[in-house]
Short mmCIF file of C-alpha atoms and ligand atoms in Angstrom, two decimals:
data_model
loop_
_atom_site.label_atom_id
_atom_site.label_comp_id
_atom_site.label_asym_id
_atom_site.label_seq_id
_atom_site.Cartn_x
_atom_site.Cartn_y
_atom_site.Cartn_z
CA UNK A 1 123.45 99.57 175.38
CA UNK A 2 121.52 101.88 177.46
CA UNK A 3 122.10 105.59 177.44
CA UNK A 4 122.37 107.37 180.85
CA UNK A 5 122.82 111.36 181.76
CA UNK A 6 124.70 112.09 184.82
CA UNK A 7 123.84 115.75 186.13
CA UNK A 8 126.23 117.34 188.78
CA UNK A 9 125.88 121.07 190.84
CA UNK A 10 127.55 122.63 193.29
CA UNK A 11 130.95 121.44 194.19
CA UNK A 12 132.68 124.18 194.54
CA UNK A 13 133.45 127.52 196.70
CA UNK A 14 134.64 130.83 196.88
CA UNK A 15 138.25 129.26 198.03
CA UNK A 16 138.69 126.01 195.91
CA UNK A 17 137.56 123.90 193.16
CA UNK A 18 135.24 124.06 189.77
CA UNK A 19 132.47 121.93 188.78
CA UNK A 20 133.66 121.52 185.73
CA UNK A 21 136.80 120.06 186.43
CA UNK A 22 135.01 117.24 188.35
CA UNK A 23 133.96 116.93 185.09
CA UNK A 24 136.93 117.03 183.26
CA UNK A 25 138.35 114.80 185.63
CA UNK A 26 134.94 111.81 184.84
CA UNK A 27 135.05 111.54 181.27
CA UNK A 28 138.30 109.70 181.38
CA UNK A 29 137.48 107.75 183.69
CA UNK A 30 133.94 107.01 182.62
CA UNK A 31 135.81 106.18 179.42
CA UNK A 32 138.21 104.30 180.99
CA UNK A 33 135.08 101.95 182.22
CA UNK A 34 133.71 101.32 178.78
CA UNK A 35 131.00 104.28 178.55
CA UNK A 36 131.09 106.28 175.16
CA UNK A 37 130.00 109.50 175.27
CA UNK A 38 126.91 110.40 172.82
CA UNK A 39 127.24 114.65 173.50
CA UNK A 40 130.62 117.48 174.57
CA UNK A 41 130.39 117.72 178.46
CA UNK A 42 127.16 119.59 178.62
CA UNK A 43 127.97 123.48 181.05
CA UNK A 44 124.91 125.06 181.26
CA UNK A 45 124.59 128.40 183.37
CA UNK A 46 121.60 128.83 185.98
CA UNK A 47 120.02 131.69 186.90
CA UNK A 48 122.87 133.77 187.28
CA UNK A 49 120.23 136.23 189.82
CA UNK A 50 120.08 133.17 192.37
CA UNK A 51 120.90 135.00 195.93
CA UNK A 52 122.63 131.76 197.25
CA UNK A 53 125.21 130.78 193.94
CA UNK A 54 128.86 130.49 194.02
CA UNK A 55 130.31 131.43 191.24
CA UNK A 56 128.89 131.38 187.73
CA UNK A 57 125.90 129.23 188.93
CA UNK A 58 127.05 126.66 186.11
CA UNK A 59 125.99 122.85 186.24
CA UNK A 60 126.93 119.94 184.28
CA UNK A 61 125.93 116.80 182.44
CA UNK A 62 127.55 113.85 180.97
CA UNK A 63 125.62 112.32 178.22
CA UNK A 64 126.92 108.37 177.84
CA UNK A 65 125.63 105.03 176.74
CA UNK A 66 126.90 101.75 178.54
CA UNK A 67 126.62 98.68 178.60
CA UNK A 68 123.87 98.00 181.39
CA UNK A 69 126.24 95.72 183.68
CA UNK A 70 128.54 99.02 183.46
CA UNK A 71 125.89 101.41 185.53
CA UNK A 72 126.71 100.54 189.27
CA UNK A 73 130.48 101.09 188.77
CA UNK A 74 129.56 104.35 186.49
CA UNK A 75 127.44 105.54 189.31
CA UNK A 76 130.21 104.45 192.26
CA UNK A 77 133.14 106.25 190.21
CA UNK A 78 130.84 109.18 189.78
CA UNK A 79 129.77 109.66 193.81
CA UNK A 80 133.50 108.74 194.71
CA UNK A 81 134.94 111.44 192.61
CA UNK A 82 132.53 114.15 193.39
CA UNK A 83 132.93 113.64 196.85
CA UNK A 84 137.29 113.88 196.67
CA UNK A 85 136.84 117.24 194.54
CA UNK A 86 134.13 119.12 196.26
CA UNK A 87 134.72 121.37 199.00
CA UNK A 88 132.40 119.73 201.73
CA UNK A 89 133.78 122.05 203.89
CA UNK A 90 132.50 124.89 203.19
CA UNK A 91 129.05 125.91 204.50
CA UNK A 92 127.48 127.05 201.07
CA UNK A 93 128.67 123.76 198.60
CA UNK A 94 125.76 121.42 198.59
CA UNK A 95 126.62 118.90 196.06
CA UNK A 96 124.35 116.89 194.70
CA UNK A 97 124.19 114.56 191.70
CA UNK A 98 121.49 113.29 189.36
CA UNK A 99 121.50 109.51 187.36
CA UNK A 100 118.92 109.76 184.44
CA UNK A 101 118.31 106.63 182.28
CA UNK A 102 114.87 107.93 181.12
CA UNK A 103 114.25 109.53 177.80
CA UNK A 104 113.73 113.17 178.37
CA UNK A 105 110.64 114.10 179.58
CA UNK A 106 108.80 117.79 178.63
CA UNK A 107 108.30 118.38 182.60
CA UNK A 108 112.18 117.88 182.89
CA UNK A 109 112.50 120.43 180.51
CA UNK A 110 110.32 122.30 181.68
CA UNK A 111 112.35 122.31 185.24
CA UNK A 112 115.64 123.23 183.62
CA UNK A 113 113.99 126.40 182.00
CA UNK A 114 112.89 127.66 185.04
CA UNK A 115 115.85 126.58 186.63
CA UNK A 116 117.48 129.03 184.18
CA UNK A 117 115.05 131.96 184.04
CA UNK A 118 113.53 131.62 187.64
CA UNK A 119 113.97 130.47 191.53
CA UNK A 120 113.09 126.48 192.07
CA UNK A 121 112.63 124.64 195.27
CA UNK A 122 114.43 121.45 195.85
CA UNK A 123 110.97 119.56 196.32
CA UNK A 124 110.18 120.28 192.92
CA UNK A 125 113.54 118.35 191.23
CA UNK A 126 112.84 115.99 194.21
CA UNK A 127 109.60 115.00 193.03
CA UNK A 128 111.16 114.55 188.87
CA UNK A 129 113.15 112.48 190.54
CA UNK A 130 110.75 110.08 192.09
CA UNK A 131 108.47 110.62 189.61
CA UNK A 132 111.15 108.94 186.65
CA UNK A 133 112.65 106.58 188.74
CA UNK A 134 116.23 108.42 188.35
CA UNK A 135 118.35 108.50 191.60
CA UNK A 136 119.66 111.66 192.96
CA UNK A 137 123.01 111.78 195.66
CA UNK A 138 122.92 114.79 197.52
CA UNK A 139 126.08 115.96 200.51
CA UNK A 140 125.03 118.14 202.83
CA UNK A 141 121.56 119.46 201.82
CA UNK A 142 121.94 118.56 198.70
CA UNK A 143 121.08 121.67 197.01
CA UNK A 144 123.07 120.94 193.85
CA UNK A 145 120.38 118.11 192.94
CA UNK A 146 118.63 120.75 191.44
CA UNK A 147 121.09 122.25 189.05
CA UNK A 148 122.08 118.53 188.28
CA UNK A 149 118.82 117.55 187.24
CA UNK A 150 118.61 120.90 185.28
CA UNK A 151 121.74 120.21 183.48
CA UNK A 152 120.18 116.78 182.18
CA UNK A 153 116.75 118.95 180.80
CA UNK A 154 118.43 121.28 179.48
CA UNK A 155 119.39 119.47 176.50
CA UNK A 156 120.45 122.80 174.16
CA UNK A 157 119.08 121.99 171.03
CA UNK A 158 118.31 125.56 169.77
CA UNK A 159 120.94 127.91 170.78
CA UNK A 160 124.47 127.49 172.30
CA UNK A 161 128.00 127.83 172.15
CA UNK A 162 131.36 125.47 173.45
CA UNK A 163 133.89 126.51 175.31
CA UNK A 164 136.98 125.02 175.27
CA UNK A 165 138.39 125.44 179.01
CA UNK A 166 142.36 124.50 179.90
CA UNK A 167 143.24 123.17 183.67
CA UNK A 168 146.35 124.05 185.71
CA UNK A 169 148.78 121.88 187.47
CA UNK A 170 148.00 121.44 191.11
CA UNK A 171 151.73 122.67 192.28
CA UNK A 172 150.31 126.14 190.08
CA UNK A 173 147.14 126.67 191.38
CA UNK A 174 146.80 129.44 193.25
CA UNK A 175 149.71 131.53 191.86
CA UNK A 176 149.38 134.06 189.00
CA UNK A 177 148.64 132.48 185.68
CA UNK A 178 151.21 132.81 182.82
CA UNK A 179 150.01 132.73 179.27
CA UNK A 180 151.40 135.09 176.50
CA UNK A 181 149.23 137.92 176.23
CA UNK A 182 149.88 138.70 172.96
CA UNK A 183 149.42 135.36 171.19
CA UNK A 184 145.53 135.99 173.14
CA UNK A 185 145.24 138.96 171.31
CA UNK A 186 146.38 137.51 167.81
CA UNK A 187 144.46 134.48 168.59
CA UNK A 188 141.62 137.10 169.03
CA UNK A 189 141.90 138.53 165.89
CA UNK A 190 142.14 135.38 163.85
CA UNK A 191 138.94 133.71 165.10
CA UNK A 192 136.67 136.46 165.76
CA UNK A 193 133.72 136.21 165.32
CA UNK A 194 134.03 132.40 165.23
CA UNK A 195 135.03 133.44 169.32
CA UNK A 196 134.07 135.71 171.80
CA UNK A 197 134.99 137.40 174.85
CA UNK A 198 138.79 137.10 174.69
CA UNK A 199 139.66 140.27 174.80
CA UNK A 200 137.53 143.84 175.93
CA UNK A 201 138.39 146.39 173.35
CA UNK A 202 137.70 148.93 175.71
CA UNK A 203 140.35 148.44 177.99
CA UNK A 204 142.61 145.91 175.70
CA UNK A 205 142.47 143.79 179.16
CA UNK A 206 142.15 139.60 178.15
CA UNK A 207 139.04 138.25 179.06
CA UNK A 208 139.95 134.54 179.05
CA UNK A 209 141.58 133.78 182.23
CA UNK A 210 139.78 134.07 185.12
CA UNK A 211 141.33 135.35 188.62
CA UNK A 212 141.22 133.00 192.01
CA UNK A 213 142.50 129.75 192.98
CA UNK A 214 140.45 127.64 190.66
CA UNK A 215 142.22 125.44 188.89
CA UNK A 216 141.18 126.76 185.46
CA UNK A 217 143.85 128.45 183.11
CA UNK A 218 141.99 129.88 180.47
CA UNK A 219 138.80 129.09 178.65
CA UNK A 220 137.61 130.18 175.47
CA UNK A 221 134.09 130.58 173.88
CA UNK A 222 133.33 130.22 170.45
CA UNK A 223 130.61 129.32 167.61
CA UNK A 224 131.79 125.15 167.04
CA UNK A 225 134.27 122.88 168.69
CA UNK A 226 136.12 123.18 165.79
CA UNK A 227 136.66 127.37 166.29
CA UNK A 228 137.63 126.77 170.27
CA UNK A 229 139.86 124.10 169.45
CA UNK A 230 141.49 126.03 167.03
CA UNK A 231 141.75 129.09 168.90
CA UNK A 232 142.94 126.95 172.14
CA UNK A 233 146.16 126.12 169.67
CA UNK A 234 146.92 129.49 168.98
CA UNK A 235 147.31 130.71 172.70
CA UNK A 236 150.82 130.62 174.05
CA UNK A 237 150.89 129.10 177.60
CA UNK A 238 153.85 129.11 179.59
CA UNK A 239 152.60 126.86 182.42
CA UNK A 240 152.33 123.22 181.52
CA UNK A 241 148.27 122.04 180.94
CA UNK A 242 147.32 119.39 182.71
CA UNK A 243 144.28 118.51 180.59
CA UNK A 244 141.38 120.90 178.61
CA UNK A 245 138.09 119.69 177.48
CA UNK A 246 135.85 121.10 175.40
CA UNK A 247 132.24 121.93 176.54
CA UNK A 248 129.06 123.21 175.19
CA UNK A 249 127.08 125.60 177.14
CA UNK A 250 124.64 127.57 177.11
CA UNK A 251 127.11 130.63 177.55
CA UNK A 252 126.69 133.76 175.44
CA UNK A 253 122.75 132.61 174.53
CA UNK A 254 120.59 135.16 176.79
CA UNK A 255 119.02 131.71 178.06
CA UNK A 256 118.97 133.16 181.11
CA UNK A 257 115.94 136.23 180.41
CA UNK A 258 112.50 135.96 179.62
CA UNK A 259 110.06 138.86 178.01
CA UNK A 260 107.58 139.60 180.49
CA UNK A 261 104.32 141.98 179.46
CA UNK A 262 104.38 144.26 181.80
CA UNK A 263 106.09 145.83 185.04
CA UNK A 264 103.37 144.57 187.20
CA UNK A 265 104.92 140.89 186.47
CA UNK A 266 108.24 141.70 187.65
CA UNK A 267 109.22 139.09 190.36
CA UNK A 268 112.54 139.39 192.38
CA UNK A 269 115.24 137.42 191.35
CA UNK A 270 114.46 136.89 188.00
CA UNK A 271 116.44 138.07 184.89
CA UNK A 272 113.76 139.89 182.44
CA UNK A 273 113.16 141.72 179.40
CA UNK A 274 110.34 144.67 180.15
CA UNK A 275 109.15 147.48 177.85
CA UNK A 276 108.84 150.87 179.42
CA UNK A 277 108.92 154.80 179.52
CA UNK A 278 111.39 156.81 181.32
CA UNK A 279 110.03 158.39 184.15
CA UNK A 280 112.37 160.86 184.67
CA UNK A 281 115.96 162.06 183.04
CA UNK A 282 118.97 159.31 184.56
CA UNK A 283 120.41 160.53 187.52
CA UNK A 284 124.17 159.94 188.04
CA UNK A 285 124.72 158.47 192.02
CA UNK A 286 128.50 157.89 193.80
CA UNK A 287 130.40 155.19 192.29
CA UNK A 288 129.17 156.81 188.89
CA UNK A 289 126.30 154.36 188.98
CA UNK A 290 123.72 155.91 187.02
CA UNK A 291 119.83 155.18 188.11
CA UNK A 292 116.52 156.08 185.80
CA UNK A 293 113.15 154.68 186.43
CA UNK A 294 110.74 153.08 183.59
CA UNK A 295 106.95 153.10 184.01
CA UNK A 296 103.80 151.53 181.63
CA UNK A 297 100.27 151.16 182.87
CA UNK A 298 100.66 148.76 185.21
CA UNK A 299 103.63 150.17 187.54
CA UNK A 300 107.08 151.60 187.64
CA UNK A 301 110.68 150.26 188.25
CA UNK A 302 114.01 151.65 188.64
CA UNK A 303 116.90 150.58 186.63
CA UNK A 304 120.66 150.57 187.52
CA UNK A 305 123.33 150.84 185.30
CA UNK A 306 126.88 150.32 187.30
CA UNK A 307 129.81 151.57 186.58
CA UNK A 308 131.14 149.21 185.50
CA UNK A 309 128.93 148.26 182.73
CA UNK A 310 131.06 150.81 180.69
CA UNK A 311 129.20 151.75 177.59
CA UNK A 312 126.34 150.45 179.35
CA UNK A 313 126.75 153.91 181.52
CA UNK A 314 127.16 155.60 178.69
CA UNK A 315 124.01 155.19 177.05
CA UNK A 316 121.66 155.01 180.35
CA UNK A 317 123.41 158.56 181.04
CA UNK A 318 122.03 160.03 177.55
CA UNK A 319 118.40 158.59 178.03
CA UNK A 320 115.80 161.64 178.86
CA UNK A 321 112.36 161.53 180.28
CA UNK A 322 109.81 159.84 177.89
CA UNK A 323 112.48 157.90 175.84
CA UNK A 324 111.08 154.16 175.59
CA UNK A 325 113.14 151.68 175.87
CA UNK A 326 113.32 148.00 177.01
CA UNK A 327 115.22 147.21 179.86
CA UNK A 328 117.05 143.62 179.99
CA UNK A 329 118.46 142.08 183.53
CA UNK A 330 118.28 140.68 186.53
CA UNK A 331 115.55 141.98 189.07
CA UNK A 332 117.39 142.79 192.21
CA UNK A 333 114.65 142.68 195.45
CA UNK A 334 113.88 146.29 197.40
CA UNK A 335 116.58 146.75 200.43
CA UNK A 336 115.97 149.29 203.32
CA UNK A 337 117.89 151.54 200.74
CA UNK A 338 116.77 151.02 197.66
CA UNK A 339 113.61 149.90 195.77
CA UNK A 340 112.81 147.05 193.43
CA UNK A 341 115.72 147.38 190.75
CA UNK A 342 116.85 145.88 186.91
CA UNK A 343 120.43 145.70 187.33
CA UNK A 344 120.75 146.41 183.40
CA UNK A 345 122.80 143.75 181.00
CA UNK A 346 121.62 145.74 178.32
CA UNK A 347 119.08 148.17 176.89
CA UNK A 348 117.05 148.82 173.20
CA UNK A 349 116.00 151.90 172.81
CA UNK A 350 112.51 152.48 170.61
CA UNK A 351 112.03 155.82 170.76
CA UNK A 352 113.62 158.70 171.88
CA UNK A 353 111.55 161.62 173.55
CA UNK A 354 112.29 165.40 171.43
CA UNK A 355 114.70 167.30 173.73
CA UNK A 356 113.39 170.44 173.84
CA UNK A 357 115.40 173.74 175.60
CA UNK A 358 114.10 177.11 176.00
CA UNK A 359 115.76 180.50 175.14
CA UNK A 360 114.76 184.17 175.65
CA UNK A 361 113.58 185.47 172.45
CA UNK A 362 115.97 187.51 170.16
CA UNK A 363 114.97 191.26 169.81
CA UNK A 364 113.19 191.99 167.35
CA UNK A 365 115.20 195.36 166.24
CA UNK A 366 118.72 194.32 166.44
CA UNK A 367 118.68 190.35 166.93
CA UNK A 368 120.60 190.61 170.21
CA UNK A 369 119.37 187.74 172.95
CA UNK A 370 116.99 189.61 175.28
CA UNK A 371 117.55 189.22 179.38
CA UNK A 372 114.61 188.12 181.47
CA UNK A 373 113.61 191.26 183.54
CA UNK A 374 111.95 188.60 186.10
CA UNK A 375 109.48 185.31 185.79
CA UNK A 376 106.89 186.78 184.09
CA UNK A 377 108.11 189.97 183.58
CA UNK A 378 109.23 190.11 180.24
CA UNK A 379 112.35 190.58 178.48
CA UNK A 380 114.83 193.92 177.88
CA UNK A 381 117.47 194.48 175.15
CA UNK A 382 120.53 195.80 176.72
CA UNK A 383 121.80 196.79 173.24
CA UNK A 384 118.99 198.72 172.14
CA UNK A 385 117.05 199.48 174.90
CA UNK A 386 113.81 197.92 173.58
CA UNK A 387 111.51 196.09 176.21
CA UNK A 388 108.35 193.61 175.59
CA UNK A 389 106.18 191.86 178.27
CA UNK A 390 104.77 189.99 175.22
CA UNK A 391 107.26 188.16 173.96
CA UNK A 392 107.90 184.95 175.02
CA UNK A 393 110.75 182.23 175.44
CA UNK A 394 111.40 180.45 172.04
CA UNK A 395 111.35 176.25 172.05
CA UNK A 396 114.33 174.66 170.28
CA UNK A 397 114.49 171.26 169.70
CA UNK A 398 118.21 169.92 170.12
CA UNK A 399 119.47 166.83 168.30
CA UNK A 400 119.84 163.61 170.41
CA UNK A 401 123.21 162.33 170.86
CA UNK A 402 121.73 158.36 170.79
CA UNK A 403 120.90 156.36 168.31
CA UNK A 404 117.83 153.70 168.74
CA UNK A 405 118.60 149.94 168.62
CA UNK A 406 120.61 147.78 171.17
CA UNK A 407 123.15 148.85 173.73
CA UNK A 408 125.30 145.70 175.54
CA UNK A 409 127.41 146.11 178.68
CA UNK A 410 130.79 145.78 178.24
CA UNK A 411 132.73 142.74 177.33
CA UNK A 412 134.39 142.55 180.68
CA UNK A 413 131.69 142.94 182.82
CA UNK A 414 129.19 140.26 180.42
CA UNK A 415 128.04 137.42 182.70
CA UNK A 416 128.08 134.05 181.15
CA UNK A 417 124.93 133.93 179.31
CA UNK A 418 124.54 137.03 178.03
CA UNK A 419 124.30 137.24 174.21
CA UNK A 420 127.32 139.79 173.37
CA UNK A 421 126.60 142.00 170.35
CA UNK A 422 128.65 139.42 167.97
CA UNK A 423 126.65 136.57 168.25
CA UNK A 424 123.24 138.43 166.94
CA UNK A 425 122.44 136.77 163.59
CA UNK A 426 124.61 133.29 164.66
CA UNK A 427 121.96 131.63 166.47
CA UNK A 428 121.59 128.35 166.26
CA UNK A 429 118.12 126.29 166.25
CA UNK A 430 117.58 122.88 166.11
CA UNK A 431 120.81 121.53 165.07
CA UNK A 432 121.87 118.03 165.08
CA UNK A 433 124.00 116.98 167.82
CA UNK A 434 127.32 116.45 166.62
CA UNK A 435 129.15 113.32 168.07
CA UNK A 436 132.06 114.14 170.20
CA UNK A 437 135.70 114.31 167.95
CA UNK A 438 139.26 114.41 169.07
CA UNK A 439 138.88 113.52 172.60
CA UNK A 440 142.03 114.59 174.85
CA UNK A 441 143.14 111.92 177.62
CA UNK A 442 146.42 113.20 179.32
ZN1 LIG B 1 117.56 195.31 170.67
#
């Protein structure tokens, strides 16, 4: 027996298709062949800050061992059926696909983390490829070699989640999806927190389906195969399912962002965690966006919160000059319009600055709230008459409205790998891989 990990990117596009139903559709018939599968269907989420993704920048990798006479017609079955179900026709799917049969090596780690966290160039996964004699297929220009061979390093052995994702009919595709809402919502309650993201309690709205011609129903993200599965049951579809599979991912693990020191490191592109002081109080722009910059030693950035990042907004509206905080997202380059910006996924807040306001002083014969006569000028009573140029406006120091600690954006506007506040505390590190159970062949 010889074990072999098949990594796969890019099939998809705007108008058709999911990379992970390529996949659903190759583990039967890799199983079908004789290869038994040694790991779930491996989704793992790139950087989700790419400029030239599709979707969810998500790749995938099939973890099997065969019998070595098995490998040509593993490999043949694999090209054949990536080629039917990817949309070659449109100009930004780039397929590609990676055969492993190497232990894995730290640099190919190494590649899938900054596959993850950063930008890569194709020569770099072209040159892991020739360097462990593993064969990569690309279409077109083959961009999708890259997340494929990511998908194979990243082999999620400290944190991640499954997700247990249902697939429509052809004849539905395309038309409105029809589950019962309210057996989401009881499902909800009965496995949180063992899920997540099925429903935003903000706006009641169910998270699980997504909109768009893909042909995915519904997926849903939880703690263990067991808690998807289970949850899967509970929801009420009324459109037949042509087939679900159950993945694990590195959705819902923050994977994507990496602490950097300072604001000087900031690159473009990059998701990042940076420390820093607020410049200047938030201002609120159209759209209800609202914008505050952050500065240390080293330099200064702005920071976006968008509307809809819900109580995202909320918070970023309440932050004053001086609070210090730590920003967490995606580094959006400078435009003719706008400068170097976080687009915020969420914020912790260390310290908040003493909001001071001033008031005239009170007179000091009959307590009534003296009027300026004039900058400078001193104040007048005009109950009493009574008139200082000495006295001066009083300090008061009002309460802050915020509390310090850590502010997520809303549930519906969460990409894929952010860590939503549920999962704190549930993190998992260097578990053993569980062997795959209950596999579901239509
Ligand atoms: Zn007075």
């Amino acid at each position: 027996m010889i074990r072999m990990y098949i990594g796969f990117d890019d099939t998809d596009s705007p108008k058709m298709g999911c990379t992970t139903y390529v996949a659903a559709l190759l583990v039967v018939k890799l199983h079908q062949i004789g290869a038994s599968f040694t790991d779930y269907p491996n989704l793992i989420r790139l950087n989700p800050n790419v400029p030239w993704k599709t979707r969810g920048n998500g790749a995938l990798c099939l973890r099997i061992q065969c019998n070595e006479e098995l490998v040509e017609e593993i490999m043949e079955t694999t090209i054949d059926t990536v080629e039917k179900n990817a949309d070659l026709s449109y100009a930004g799917t780039d397929p590609g696909i990676v055969f492993f049969l190497n232990n894995i090596p730290g640099e190919l780690r190494a590649f899938a983390k900054k596959t993850i966290q950063g930008i890569v160039k194709m020569k770099e996964a072209l040159k892991l490829v020739r360097m462990f004699r593993a064969e990569a297929v690309g279409f077109k220009s083959g961009r999708g070699i890259i997340g494929g061979l990511a998908a194979i390093g990243e082999t999620l052995e400290n944190d991640h989640t499954y997700e247990v994702i249902t697939y429509r009919t052809p004849k539905n595709r395309g038309t409105p999806r029809r589950i019962q809402v309210s057996s989401v919502r009881e499902m909800n309650e009965k496995t949180l927190p063992l899920t997540f993201n099925n429903v935003d309690p903000e706006t009641n709205r169910i998270l699980i389906t997504p909109r768009g011609p893909d042909p995915i129903l519904y997926g849903i993200r939880g703690e263990s195969p067991e808690a998807v599965r289970r949850a899967h049951e509970m929801v009420r579809s009324q459109e037949p399912i042509e087939r679900w599979v159950i993945f694990r991912t590195n959705h819902g693990t923050d994977a994507h962002l990496r602490r950097i020191n300072s604001i000087g490191e900031i690159q473009p592109f990059n998701p990042i965690i940076v420390q820093g002081a607020l410049a200047k109080d938030p201002q609120v722009i159209p759209g209800g966006h609202v914008i505050f910059r952050i500065k240390d030693e080293k330099g200064e950035v702005d920071c976006a919160a968008y509307e809809p990042t819900g109580t995202l907004r909320e918070v970023a509206k309440k932050l004053i000059a001086g609070d210090l905080i730590e920003a967490f997202g995606g580094v959006r380059p400078a435009s003719s319009k706008y400068p170097v910006t976080i687009n915020l996924e969420k914020i912790r807040i260390f310290n908040l600055a003493p909001k001071i306001a001033f008031f005239n002083p009170k007179c000091p014969h009959c307590s009534k709230r003296m009027k300026s006569m004039g900058k400078e000028k001193g104040f007048r009573c005009d109950k009493c008459g009574f008139r200082s140029s000495k006295l001066k406006k009083v300090a008061v120091k009002n309460k802050r409205v915020l509390k310090k600690g850590l502010y997520i954006t809303s549930q519906r506007s969460q990409r894929h790998l952010t860590k939503p506040i549920l999962r704190y505390g549930k993190e998992k590190a260097n578990v053993p891989k569980k062997m795959i159970v209950n596999w579901h062949f239509p």
